[in-house]
mmCIF file of C-alpha atoms in Angstrom:
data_model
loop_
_atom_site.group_PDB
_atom_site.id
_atom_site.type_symbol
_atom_site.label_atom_id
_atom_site.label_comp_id
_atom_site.label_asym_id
_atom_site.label_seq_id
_atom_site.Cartn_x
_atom_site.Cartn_y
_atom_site.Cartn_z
ATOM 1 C CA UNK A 1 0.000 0.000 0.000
ATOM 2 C CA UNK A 2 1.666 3.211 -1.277
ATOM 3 C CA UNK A 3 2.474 5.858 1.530
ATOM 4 C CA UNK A 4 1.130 8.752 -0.813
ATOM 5 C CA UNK A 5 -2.469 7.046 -0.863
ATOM 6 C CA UNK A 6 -4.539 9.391 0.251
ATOM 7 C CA UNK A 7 -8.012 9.802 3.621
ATOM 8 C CA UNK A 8 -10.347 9.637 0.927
ATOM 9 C CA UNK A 9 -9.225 6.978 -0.961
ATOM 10 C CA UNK A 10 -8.416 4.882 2.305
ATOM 11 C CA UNK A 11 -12.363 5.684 3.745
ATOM 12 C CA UNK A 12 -13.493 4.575 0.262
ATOM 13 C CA UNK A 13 -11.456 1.440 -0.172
ATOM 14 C CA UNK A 14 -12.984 0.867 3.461
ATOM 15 C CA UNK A 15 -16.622 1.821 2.637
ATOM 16 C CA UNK A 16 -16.792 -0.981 -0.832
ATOM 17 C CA UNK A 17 -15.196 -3.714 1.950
ATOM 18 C CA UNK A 18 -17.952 -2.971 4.643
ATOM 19 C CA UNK A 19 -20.594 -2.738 2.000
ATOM 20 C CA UNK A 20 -19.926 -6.494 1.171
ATOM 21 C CA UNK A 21 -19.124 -8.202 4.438
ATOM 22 C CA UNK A 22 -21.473 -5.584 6.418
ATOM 23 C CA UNK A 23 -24.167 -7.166 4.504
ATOM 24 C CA UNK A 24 -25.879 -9.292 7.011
ATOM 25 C CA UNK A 25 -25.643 -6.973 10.041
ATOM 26 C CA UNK A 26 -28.563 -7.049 12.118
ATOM 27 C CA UNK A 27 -30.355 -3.285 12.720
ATOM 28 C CA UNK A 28 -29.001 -1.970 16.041
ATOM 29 C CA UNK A 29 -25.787 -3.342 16.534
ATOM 30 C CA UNK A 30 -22.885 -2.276 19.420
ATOM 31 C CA UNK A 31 -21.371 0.138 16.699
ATOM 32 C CA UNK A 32 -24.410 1.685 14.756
ATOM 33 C CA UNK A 33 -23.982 4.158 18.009
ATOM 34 C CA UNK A 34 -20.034 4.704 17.434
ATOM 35 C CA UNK A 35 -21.267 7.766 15.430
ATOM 36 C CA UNK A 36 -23.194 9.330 17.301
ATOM 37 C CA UNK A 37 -20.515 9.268 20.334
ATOM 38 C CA UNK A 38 -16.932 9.909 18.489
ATOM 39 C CA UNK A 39 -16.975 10.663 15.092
ATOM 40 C CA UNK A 40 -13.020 10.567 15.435
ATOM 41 C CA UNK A 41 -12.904 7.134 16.449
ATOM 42 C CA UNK A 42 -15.177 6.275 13.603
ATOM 43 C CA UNK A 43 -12.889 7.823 11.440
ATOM 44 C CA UNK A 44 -10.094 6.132 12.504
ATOM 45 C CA UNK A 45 -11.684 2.735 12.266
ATOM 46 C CA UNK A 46 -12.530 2.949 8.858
ATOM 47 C CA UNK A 47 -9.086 4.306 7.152
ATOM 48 C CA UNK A 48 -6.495 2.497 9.652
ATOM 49 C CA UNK A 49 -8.580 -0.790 10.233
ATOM 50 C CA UNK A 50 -10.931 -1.510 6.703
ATOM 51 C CA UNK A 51 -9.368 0.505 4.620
ATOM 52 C CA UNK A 52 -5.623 -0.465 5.213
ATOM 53 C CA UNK A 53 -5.343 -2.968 7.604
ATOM 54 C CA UNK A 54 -7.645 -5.250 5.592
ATOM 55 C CA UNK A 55 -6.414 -4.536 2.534
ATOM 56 C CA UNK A 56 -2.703 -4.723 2.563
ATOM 57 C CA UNK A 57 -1.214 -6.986 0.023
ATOM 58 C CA UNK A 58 0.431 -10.270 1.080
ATOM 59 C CA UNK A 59 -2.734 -12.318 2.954
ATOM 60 C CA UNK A 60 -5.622 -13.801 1.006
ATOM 61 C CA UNK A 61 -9.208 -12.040 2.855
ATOM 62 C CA UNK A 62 -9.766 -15.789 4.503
ATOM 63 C CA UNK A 63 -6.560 -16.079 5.899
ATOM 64 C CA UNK A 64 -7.341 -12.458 7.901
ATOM 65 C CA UNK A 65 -10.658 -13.064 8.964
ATOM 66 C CA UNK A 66 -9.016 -16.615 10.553
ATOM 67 C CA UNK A 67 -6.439 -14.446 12.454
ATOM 68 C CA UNK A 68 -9.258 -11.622 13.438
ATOM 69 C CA UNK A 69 -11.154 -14.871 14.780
ATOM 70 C CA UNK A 70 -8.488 -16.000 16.673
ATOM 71 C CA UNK A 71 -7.503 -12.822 17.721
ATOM 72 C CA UNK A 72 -11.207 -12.218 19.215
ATOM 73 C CA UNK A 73 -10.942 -15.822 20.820
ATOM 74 C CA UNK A 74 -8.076 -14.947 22.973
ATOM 75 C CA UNK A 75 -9.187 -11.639 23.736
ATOM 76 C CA UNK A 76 -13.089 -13.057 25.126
ATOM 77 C CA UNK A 77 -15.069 -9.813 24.320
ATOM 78 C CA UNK A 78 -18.110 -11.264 22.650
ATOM 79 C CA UNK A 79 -19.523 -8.191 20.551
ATOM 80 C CA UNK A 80 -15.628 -8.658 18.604
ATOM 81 C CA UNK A 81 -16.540 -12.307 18.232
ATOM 82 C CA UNK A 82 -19.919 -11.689 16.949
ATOM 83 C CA UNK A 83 -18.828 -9.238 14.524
ATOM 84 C CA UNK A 84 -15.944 -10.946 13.196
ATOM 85 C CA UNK A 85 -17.781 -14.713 12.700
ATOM 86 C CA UNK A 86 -20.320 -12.796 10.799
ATOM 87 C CA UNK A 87 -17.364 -10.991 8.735
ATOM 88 C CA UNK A 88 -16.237 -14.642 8.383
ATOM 89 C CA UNK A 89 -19.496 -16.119 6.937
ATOM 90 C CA UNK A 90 -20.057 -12.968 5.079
ATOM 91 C CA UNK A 91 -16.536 -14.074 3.299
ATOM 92 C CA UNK A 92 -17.701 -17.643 2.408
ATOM 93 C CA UNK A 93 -16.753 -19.498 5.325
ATOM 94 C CA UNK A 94 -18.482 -22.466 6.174
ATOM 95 C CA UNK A 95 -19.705 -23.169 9.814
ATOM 96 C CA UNK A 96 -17.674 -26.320 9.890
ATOM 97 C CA UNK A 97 -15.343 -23.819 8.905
ATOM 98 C CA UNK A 98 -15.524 -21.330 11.941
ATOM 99 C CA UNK A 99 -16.452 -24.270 14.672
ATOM 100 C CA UNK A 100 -12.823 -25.954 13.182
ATOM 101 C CA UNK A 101 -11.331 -23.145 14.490
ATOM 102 C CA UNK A 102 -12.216 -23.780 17.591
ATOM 103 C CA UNK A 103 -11.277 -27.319 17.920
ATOM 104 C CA UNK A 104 -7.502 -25.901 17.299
ATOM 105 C CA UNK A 105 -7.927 -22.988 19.397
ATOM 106 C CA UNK A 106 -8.865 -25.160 22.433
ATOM 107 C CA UNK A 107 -4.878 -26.450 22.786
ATOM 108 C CA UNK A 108 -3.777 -22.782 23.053
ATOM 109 C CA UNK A 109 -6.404 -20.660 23.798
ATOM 110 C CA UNK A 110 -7.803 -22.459 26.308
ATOM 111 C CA UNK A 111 -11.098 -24.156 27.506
ATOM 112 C CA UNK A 112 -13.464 -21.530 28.856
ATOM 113 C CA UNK A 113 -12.145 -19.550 25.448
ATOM 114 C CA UNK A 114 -13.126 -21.526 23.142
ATOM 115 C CA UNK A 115 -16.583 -22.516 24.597
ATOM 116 C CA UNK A 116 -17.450 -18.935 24.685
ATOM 117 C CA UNK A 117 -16.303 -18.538 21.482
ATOM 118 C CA UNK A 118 -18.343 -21.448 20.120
ATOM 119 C CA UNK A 119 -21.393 -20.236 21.980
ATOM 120 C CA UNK A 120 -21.141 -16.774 20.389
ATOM 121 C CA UNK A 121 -20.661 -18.345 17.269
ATOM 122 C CA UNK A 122 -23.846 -20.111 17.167
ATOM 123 C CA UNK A 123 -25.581 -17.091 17.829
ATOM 124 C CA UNK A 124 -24.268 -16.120 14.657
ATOM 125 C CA UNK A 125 -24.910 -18.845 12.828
ATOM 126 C CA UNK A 126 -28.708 -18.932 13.850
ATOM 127 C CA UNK A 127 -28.908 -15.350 12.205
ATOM 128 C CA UNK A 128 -29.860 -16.604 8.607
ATOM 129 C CA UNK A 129 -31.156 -19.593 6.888
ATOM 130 C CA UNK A 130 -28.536 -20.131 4.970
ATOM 131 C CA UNK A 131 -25.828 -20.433 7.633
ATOM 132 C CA UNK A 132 -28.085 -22.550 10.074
ATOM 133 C CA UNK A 133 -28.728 -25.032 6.923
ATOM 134 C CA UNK A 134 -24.856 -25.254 6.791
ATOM 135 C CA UNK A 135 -24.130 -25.668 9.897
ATOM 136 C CA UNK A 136 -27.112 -28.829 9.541
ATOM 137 C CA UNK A 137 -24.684 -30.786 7.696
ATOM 138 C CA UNK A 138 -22.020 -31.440 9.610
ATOM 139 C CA UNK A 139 -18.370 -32.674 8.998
ATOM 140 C CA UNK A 140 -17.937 -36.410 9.349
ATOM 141 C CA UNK A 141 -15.011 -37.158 11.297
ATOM 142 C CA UNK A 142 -13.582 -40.069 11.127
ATOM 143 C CA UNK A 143 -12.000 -41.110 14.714
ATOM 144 C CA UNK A 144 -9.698 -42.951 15.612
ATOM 145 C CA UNK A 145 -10.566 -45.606 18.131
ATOM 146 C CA UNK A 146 -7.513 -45.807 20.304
ATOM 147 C CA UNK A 147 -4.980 -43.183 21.728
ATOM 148 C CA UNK A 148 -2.030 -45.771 20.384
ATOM 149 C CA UNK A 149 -3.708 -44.953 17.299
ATOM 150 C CA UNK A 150 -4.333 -41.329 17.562
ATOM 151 C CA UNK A 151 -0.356 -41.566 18.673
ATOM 152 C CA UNK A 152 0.934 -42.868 15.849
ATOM 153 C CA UNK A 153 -0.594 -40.545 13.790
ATOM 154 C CA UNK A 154 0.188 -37.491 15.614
ATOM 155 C CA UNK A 155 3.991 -38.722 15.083
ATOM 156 C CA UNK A 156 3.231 -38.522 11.523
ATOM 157 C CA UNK A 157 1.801 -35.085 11.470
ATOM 158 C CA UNK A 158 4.677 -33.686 13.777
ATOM 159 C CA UNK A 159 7.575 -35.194 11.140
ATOM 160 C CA UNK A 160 5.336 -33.702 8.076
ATOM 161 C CA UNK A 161 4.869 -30.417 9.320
ATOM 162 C CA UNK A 162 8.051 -29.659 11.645
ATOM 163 C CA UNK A 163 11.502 -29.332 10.523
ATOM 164 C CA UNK A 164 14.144 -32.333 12.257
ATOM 165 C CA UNK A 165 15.126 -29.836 14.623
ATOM 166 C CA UNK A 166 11.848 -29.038 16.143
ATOM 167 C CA UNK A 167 10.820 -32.957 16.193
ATOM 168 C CA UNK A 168 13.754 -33.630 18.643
ATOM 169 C CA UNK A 169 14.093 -30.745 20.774
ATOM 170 C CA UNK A 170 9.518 -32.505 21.293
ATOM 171 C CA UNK A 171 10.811 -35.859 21.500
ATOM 172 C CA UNK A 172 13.005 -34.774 24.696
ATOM 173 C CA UNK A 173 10.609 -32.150 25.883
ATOM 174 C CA UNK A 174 9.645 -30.816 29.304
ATOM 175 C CA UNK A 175 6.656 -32.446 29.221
ATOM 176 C CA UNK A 176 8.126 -35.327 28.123
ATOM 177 C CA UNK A 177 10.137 -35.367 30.860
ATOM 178 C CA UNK A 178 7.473 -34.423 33.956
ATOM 179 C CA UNK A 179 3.906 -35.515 32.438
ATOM 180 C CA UNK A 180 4.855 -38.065 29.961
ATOM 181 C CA UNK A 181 1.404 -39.532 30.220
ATOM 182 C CA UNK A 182 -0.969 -36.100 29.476
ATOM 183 C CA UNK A 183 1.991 -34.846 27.009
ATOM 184 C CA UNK A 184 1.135 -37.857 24.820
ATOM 185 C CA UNK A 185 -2.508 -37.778 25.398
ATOM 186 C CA UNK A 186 -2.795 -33.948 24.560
ATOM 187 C CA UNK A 187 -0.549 -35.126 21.365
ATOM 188 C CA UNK A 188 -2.483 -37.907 20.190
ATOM 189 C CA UNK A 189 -5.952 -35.513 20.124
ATOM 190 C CA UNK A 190 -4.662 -32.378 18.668
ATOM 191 C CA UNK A 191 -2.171 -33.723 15.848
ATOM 192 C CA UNK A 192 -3.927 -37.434 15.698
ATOM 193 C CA UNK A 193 -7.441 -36.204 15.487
ATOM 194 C CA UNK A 194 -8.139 -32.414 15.538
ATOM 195 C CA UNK A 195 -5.052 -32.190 12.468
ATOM 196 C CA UNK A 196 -7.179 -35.030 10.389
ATOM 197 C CA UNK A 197 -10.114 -33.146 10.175
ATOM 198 C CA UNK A 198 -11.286 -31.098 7.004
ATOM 199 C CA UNK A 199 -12.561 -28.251 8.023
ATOM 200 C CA UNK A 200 -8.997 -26.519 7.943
ATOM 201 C CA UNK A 201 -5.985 -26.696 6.147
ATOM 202 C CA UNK A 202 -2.472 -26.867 7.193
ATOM 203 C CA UNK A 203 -1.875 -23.566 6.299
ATOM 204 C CA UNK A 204 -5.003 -22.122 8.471
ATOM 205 C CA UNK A 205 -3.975 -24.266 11.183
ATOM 206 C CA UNK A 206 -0.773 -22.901 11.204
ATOM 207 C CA UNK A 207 -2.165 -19.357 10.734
ATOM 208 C CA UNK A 208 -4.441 -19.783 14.016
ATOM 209 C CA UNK A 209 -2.061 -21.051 16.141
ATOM 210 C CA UNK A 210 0.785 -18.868 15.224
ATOM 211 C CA UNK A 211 -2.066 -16.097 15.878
ATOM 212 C CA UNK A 212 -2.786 -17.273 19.755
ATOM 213 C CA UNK A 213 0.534 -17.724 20.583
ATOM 214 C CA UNK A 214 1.365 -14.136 19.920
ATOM 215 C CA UNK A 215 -2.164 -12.789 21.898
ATOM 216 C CA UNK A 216 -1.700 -15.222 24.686
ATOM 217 C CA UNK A 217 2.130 -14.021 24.821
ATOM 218 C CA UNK A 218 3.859 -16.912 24.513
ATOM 219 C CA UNK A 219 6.553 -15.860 22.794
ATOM 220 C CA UNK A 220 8.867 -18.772 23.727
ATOM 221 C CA UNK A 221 6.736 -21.247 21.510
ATOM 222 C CA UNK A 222 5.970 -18.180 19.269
ATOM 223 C CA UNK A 223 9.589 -18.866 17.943
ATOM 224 C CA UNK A 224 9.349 -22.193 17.860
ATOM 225 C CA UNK A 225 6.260 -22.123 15.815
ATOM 226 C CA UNK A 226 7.114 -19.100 13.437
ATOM 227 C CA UNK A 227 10.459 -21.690 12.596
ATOM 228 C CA UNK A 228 7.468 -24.383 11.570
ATOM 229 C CA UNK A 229 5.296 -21.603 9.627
ATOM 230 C CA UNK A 230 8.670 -20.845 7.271
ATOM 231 C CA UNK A 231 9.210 -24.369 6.560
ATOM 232 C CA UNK A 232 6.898 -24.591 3.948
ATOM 233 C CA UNK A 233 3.569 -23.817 5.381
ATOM 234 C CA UNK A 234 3.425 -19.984 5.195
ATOM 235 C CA UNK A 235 5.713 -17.460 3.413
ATOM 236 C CA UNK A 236 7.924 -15.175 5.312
ATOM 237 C CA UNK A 237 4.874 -12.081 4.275
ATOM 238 C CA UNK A 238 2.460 -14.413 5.452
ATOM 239 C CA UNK A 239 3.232 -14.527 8.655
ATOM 240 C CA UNK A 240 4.493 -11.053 8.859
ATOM 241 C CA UNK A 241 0.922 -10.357 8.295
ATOM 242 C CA UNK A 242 -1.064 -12.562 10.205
ATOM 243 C CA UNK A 243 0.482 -10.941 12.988
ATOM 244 C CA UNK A 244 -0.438 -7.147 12.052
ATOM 245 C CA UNK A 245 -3.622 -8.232 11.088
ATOM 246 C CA UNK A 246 -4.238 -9.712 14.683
ATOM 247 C CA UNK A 247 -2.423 -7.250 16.309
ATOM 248 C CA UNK A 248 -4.813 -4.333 15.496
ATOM 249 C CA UNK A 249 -7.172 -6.464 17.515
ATOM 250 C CA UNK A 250 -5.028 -7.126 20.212
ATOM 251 C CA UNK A 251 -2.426 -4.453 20.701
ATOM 252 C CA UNK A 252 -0.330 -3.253 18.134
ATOM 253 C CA UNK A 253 2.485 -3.530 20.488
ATOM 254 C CA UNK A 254 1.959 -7.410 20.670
ATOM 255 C CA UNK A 255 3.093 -7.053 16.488
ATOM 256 C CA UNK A 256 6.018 -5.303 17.341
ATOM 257 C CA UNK A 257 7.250 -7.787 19.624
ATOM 258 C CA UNK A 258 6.235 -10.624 17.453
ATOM 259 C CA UNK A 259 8.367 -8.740 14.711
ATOM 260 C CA UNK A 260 11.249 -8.305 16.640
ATOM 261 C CA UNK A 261 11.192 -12.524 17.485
ATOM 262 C CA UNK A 262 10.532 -12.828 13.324
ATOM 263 C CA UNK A 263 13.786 -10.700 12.645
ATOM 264 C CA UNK A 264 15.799 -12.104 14.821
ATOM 265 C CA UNK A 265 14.848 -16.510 13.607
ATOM 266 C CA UNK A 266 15.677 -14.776 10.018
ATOM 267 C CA UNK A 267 18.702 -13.481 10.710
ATOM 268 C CA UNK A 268 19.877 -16.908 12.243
ATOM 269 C CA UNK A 269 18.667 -18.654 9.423
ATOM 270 C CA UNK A 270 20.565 -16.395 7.308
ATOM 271 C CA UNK A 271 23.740 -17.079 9.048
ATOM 272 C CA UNK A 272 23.495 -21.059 9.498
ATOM 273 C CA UNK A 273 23.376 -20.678 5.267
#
């Protein structure tokens, strides 16, 4: 997005967006009073957040609706969550879709998270005929019947979608170490059955998680993960990306910390080649 662009053209730019995923908003809503009480902030909104934010080359529409979503997950307020499921839905996602989220988020965000967030999803959902018809026809997921099971698939998952590095520094883990039994338990369900499922794709997967780490602060396994997102699954803009786009939902100074970790796992890679 060119510096020279100019208030007008970033308020239109954000008026065509809102037109199209603003189109199922019911009358009355938190913000149809934002007007009326700060003009300013209105203002603001529109050109920073719909107008630039959204529109910045480098992340496909879908891809920053899934880090909005995950953003509002971790942050609990339910009017964002509301809002930003409908923008989701609006875009062409499907239920299965949204809910999928969910299922991921519930490793890193958290329990009482993620069951608020599905519960203000639903909400959502019930809004229209066309969403609750959706959401009627579920996805079929086929389980696995035993954790060994789950297990061995998780294994598989990990080795696909981690570099060697990553797999052994798991392998001898903390967890490993102290709660062998719940470390491999926790394993088996989120890579052996929550990373089978369809509703997602590596990539959004990746996206989501990479998303709540950085909200929840965890900037430890923030590394560790942005290291997994550049080996294949996301490009270096990608992820650069995903977290401004969920940082203007979270704190932009959250982005600027995440940068700083980015900067400093590409300048190591630059010097191991």
């Amino acid at each position: 997005m060119p510096i020279n662009i100019t208030s007008h053209e970033l308020f239109t730019a954000s008026q065509q967006l809102k037109s199209f995923i603003d189109r199922f908003v019911p009358e009355g809503r938190l913000t149809g009073a934002l007007p009326s009480i700060s003009t300013d902030y209105v203002k603001l909104q529109d050109e920073v957040m719909w107008g630039g934010v959204w529109q910045v080359p480098g992340l496909d529409v879908t891809l920053r609706s899934i880090a909005t979503i995950s953003a509002q997950c971790c942050n609990g307020w339910g009017f964002g969550l509301h809002h930003q499921v409908r923008v989701g839905l609006s875009l062409g996602m499907s239920p299965q879709k949204i809910k999928g989220l969910f299922l991921q988020l519930m490793f890193y965000a958290g329990i009482p998270a993620t069951v608020f967030a599905l519960s203000q999803a639903q909400r959502v959902i019930n809004e229209r005929t066309e969403w609750i018809s959706e959401d009627r026809m579920p996805l079929k997921a086929d389980w696995l019947d035993s954790v060994e099971k789950k297990f061995q698939h998780a294994q598989s998952v990990i080795t696909s979608n981690m570099d060697s590095g990553v797999v052994l520094s798991r392998l001898d883990s903390l967890e490993e170490q102290f709660i062998p039994e719940l470390h491999r338990l926790i394993e088996s369900y989120e890579y052996g059955e929550v990373w089978r499922r369809s509703d997602l794709s590596t990539k959004e997967r990746m996206a989501c998680i990479l998303v709540a780490l950085m909200c929840r602060g965890h900037w430890h396994q923030f590394g560790e993960h942005v290291r997994r997102c550049l080996n294949g699954s996301l490009t270096q803009r990608e992820v650069c990306e995903l977290v401004s786009q969920a940082g203007w939902y979270r704190g932009w100074p959250y982005v600027e910390d995440a940068l700083a970790i980015i900067d400093e796992l590409l300048a190591e890679s630059t010097r191991e080649h």
